[in-house]
GROMACS .gro file of C-alpha atoms in nm:
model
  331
    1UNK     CA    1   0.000   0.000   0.000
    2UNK     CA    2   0.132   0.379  -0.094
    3UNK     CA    3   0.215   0.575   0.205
    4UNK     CA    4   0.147   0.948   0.242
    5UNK     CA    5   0.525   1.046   0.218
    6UNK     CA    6   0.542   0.835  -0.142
    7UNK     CA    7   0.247   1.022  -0.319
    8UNK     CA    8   0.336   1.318  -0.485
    9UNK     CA    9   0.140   1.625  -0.350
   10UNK     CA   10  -0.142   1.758  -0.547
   11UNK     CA   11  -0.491   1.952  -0.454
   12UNK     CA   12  -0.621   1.604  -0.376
   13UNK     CA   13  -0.425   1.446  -0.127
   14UNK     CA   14  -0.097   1.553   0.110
   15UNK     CA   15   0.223   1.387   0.064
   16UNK     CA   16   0.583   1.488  -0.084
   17UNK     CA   17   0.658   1.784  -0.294
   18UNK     CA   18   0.815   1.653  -0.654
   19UNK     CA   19   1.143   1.711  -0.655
   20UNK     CA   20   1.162   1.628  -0.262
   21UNK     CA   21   1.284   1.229  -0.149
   22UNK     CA   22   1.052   1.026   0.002
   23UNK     CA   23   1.266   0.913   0.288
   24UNK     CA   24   1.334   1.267   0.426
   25UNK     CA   25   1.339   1.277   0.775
   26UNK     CA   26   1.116   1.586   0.712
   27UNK     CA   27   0.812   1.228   0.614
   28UNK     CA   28   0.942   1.036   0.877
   29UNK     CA   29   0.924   1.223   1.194
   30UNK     CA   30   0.694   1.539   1.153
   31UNK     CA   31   0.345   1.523   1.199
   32UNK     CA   32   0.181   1.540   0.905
   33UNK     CA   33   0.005   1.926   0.942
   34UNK     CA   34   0.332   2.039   0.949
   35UNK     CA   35   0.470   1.860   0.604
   36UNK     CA   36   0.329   2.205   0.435
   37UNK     CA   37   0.579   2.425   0.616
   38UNK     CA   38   0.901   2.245   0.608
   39UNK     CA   39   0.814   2.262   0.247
   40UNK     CA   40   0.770   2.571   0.224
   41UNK     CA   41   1.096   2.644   0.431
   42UNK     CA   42   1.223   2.342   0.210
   43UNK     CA   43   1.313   2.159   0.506
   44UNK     CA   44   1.283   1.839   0.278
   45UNK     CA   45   1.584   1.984   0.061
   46UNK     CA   46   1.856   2.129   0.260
   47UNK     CA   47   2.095   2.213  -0.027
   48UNK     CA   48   1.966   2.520  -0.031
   49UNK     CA   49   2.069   2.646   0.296
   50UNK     CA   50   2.414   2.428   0.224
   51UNK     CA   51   2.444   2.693  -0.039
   52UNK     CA   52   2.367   2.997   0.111
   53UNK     CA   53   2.591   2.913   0.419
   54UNK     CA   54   2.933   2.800   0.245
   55UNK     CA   55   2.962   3.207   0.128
   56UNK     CA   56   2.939   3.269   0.511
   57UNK     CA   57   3.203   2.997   0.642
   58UNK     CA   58   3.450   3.074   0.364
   59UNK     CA   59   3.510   3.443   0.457
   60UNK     CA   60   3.485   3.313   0.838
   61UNK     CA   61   3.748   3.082   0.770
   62UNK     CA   62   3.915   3.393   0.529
   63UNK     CA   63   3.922   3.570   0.800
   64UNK     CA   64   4.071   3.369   1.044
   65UNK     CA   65   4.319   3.253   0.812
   66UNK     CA   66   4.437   3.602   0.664
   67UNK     CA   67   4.785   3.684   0.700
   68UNK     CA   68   4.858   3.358   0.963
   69UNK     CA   69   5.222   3.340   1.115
   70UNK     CA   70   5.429   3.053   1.216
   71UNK     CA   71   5.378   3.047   1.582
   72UNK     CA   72   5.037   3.209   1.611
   73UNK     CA   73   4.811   3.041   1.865
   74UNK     CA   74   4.599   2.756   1.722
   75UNK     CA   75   4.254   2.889   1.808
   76UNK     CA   76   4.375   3.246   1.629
   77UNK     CA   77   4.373   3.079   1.303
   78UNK     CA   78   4.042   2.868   1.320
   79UNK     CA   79   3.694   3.039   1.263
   80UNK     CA   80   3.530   3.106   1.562
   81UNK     CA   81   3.269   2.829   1.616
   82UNK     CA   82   3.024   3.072   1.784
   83UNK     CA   83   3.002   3.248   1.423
   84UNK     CA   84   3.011   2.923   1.237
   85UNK     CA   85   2.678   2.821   1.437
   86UNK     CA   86   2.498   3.164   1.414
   87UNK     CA   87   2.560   3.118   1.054
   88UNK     CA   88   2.416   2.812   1.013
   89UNK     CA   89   2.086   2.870   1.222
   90UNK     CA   90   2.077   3.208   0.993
   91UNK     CA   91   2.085   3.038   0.653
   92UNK     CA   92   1.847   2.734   0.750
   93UNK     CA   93   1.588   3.028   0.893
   94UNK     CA   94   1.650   3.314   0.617
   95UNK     CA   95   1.654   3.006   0.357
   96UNK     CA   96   1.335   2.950   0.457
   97UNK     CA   97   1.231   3.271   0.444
   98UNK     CA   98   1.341   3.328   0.128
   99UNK     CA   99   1.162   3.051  -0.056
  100UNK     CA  100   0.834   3.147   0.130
  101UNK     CA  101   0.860   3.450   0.027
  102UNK     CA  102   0.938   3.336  -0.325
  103UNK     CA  103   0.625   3.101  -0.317
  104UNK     CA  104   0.407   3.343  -0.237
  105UNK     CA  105   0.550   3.567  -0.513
  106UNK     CA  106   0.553   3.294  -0.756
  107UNK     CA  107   0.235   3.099  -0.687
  108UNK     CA  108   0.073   3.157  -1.032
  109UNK     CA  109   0.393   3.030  -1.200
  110UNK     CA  110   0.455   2.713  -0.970
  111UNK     CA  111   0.111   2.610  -1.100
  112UNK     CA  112   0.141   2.594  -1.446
  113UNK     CA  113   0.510   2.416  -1.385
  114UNK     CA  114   0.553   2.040  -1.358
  115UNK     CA  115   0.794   2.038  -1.066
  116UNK     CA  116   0.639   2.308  -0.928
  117UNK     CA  117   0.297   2.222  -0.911
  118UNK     CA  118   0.319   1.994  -0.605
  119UNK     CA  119   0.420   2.299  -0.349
  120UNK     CA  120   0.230   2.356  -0.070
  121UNK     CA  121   0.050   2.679  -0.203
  122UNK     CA  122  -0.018   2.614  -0.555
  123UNK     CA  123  -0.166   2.250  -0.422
  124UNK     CA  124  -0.359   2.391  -0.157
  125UNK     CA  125  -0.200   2.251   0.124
  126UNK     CA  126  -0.167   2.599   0.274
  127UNK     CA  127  -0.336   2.926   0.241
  128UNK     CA  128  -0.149   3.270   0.188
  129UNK     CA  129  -0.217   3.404   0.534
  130UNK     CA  130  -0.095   3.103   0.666
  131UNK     CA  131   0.241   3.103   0.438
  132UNK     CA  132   0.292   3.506   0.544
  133UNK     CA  133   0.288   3.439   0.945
  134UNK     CA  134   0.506   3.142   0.857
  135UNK     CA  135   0.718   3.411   0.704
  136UNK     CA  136   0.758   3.648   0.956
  137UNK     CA  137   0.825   3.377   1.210
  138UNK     CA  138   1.142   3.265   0.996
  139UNK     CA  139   1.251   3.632   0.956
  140UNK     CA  140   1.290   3.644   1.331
  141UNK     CA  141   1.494   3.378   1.411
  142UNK     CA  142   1.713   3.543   1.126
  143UNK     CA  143   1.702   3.838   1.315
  144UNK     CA  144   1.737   3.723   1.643
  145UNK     CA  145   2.102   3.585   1.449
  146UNK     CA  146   2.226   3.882   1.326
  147UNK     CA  147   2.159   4.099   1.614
  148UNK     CA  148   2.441   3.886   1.773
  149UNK     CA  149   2.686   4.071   1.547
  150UNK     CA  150   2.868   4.395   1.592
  151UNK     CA  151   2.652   4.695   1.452
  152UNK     CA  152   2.807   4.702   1.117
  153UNK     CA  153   2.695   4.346   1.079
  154UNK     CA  154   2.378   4.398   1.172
  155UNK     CA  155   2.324   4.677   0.915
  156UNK     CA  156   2.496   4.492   0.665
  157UNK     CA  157   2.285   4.180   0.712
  158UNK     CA  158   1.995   4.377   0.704
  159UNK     CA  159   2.096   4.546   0.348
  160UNK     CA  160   2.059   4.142   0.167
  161UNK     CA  161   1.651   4.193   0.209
  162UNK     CA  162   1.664   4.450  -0.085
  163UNK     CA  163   1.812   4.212  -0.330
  164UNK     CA  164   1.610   3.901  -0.172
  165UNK     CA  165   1.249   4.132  -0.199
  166UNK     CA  166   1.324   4.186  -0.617
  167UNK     CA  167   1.482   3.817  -0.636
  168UNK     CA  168   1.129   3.670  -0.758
  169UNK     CA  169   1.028   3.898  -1.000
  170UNK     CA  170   1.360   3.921  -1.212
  171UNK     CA  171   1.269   3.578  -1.368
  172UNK     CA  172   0.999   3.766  -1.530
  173UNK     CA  173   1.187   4.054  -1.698
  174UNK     CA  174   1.511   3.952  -1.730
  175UNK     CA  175   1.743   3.662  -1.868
  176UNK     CA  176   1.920   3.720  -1.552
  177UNK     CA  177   1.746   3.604  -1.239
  178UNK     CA  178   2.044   3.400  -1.173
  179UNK     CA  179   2.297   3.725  -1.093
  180UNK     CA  180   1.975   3.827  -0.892
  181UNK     CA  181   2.018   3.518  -0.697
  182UNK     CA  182   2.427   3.530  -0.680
  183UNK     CA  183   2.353   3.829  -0.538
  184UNK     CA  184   2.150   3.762  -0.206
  185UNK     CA  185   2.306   3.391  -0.163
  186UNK     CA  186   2.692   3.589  -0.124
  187UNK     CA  187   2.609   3.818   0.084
  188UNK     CA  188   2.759   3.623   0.327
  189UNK     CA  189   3.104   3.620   0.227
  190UNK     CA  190   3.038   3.990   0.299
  191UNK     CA  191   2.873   3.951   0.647
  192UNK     CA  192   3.143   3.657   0.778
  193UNK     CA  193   3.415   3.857   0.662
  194UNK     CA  194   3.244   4.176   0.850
  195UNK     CA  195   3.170   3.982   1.170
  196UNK     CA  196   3.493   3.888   1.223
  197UNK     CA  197   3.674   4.233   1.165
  198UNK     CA  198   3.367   4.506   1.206
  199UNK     CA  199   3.461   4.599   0.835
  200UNK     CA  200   3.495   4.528   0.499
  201UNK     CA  201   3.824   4.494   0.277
  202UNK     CA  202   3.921   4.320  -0.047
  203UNK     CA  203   3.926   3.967   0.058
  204UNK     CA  204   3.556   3.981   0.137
  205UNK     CA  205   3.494   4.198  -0.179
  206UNK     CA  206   3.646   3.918  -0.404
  207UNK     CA  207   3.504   3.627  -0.246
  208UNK     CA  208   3.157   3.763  -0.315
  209UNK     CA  209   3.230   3.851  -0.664
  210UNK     CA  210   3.388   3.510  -0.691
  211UNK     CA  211   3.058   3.332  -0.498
  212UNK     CA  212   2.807   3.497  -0.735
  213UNK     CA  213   2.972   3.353  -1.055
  214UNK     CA  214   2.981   3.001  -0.847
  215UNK     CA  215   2.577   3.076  -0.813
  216UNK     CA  216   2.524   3.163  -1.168
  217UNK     CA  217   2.652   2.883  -1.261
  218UNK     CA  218   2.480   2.634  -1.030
  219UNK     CA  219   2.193   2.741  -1.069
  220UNK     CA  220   2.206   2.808  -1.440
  221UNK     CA  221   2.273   2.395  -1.420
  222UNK     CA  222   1.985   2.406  -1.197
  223UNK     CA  223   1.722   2.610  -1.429
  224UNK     CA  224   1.801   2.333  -1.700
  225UNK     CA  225   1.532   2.144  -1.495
  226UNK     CA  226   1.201   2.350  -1.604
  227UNK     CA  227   1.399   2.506  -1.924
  228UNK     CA  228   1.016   2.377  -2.142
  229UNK     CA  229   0.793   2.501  -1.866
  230UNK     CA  230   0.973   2.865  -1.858
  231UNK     CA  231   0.961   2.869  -2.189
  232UNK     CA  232   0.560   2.822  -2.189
  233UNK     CA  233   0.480   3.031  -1.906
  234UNK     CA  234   0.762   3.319  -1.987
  235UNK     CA  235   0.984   3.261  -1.757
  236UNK     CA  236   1.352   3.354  -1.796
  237UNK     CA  237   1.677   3.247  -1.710
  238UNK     CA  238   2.035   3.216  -1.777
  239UNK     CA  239   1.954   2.837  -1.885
  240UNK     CA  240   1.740   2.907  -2.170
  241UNK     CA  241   1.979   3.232  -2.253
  242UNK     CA  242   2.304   2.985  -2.284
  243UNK     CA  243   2.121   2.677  -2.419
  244UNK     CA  244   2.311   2.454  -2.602
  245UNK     CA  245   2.635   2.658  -2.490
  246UNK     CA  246   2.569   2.627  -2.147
  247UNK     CA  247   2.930   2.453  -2.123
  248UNK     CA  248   3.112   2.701  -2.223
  249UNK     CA  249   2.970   2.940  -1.997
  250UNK     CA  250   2.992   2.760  -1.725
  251UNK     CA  251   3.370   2.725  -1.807
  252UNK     CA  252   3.353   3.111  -1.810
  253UNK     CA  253   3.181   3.116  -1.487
  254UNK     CA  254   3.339   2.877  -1.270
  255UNK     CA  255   3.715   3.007  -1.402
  256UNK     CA  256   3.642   3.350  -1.288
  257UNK     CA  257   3.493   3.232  -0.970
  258UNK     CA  258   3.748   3.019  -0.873
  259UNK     CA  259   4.018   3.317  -0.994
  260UNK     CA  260   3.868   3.562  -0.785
  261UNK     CA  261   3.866   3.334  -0.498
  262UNK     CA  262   4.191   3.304  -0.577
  263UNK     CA  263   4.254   3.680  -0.609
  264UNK     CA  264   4.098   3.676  -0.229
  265UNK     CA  265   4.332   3.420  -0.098
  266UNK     CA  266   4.627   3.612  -0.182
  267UNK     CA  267   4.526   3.995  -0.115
  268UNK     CA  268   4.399   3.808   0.227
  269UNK     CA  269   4.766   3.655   0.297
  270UNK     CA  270   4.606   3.286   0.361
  271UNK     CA  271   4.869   3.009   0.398
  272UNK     CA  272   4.999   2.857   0.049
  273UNK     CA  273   4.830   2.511   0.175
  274UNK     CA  274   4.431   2.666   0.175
  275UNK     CA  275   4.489   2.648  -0.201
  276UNK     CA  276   4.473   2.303  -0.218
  277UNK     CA  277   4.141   2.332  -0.104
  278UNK     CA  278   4.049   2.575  -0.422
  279UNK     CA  279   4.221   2.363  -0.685
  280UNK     CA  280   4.066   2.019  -0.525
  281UNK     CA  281   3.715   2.197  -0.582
  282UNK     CA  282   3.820   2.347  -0.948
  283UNK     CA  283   3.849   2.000  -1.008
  284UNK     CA  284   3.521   1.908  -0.918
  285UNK     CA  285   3.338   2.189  -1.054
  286UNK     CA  286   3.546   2.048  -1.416
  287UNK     CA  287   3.399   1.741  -1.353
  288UNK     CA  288   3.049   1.882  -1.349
  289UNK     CA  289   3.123   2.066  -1.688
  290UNK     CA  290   3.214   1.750  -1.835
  291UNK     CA  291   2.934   1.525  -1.695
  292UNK     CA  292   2.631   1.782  -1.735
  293UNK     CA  293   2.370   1.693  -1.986
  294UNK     CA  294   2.163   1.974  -2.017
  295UNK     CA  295   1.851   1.758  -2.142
  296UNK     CA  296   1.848   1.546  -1.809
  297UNK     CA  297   1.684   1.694  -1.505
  298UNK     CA  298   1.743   1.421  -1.331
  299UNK     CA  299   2.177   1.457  -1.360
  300UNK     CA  300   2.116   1.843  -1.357
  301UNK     CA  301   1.941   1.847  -1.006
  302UNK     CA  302   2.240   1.529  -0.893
  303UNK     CA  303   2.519   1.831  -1.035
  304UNK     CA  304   2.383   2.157  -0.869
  305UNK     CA  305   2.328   1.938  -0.526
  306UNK     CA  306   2.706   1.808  -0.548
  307UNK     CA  307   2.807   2.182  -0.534
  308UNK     CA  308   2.759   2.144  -0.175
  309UNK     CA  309   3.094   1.945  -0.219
  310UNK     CA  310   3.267   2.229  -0.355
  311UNK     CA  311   3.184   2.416  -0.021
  312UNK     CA  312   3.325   2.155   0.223
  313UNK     CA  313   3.668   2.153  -0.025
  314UNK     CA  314   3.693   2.531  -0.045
  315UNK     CA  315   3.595   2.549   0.307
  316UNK     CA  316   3.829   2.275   0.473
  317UNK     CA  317   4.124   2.436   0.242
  318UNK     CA  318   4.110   2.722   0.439
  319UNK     CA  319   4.091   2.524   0.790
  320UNK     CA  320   4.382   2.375   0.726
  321UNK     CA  321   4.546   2.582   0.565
  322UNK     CA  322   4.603   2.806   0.886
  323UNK     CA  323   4.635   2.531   1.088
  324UNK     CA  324   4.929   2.365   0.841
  325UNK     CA  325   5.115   2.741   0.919
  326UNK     CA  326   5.078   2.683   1.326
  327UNK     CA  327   5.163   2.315   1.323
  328UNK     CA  328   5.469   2.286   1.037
  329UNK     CA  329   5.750   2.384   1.317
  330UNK     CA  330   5.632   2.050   1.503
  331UNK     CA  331   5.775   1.860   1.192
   0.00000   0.00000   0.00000
């Protein structure tokens, strides 16, 4: 007999969202009246907030990292764990924001789209009021994060909500929703470089230019997904601009991101080691080039989710990068 969590969601019955596995702990352990909400926040998908963290952890790692000596104490060169926590309660709850926000924005679009169609507004599972309260509850807990901050976090954290507030309604005037979206998901190489120093500086400045490209281009992989719906219902994005030469920008894209991260290494002084990290996930991102076929959804959604793998190398480059610089005397 078909369970609840294996029946995709429609305006007839409650169950899993289309694009969401059936095995989530999300449709194993939550009651199901609250299956509609951790959709919404996509609770059932966490790659999203894996993606809007790593921008965050890098520049906290940057920043511990920059300019480490031979000799420096050990906990001088590692990100503080405080931050790296803060961060990730922020991403999961502004994540979730975000896409409720987007849903209720997008509602008309998600259903007349396939994959779409299945969310918890569009099938009914929810009603707008419901969604906005949801909303503002989310935006709390992000705020209740970034009030933890010095000041010039706090107002720099605060600044993201103007790009994230137009995010939803590029896709229907320009070919570039996906900048919109680099954008708002590295701001946080801006806000973990910030929190750690009470300013801004270069570094931080080129690991968000460098994180937007990265977000263009895995979510230009990404848009590949609904590339015939969009083009139905008018929707835009840097997947139906590149098309069949979606390759070759990525190979555009991913360069530059990974040369401005590497641009950010060096102005920041980071141990020669950390760059490991950066060529381990140049590598992968490669890979993805190589393996994408642009006419499967299902290897499209398996490519953008292994960027998530490209944080943890970039990220763990840096860790021990500074550590490599305190240890090395010891050999």
């Amino acid at each position: 007999m078909t369970s609840e969590k294996d029946i995709i969601q429609s305006t007839q019955a409650r169950g899993r969202v289309f694009d969401a596995p059936s095995g989530h702990w999300v449709y194993r352990t939550l009651p199901n009246w609250l299956w509609p909400y951790a959709q919404l926040a996509r609770w059932d998908r966490p790659i999203g907030w894996w993606l809007l963290l790593w921008p965050c952890w890098w520049a906290t790692a940057l920043a511990a990292a920059a300019g480490a000596k031979t000799g420096a104490p050990l906990w001088s060169v590692l990100p503080s764990p405080y931050h790296l926590v803060l961060f990730l309660i922020g991403a999961i709850a502004m994540r979730g924001a975000g896409c409720t926000y987007n849903d209720l924005a997008d509602e008309d679009i998600d259903n007349k789209v396939a994959r779409t169609r299945s969310r918890p507004l569009p099938s009914g599972q929810v009603t707008r009021k419901q969604a906005k309260i949801f909303l503002v509850f989310q935006a709390l807990v992000g705020l209740a994060v970034v009030v933890q901050f010095n000041l010039f976090t706090i107002f720099l954290g605060i600044g993201s909500l103007v790009i994230v507030a137009i995010y939803p309604f590029m896709k229907r005037i320009t070919n570039w929703p996906q900048l919109v979206l680099g954008l708002a998901f590295s701001w946080g190489a801006l806000v973990g470089w910030s929190a750690h120093f009470g300013s801004l500086d270069w570094p931080a400045a080129l690991l968000y230019a460098g994180s937007i490209l990265w977000v263009i281009g895995y979510d230009t992989i990404y848009a590949h997904q609904d590339k015939e719906d969009d083009a139905l219902v008018g929707v835009h994005s840097t997947a139906r601009l590149f098309g069949s030469r979606t390759r070759e920008a990525l190979i555009v894209l991913y360069g530059g991101a990974l040369a401005l991260f590497l641009g950010a290494f060096a102005v920041a002084e980071v141990p020669m080691p950390a760059v490991a990290g950066l060529l381990a996930a140049g590598a992968h991102m490669y890979r993805q080039i190589m393996t994408l076929d642009i006419d499967n959804p299902n290897e499209c959604l398996r490519l953008f989710k292994s960027n998530t793998v490209v944080g943890w190398l970039i990220f763990l480059g840096l860790v021990f990068g500074g550590l490599w610089t305190v240890v090395k005397p010891l050999f």
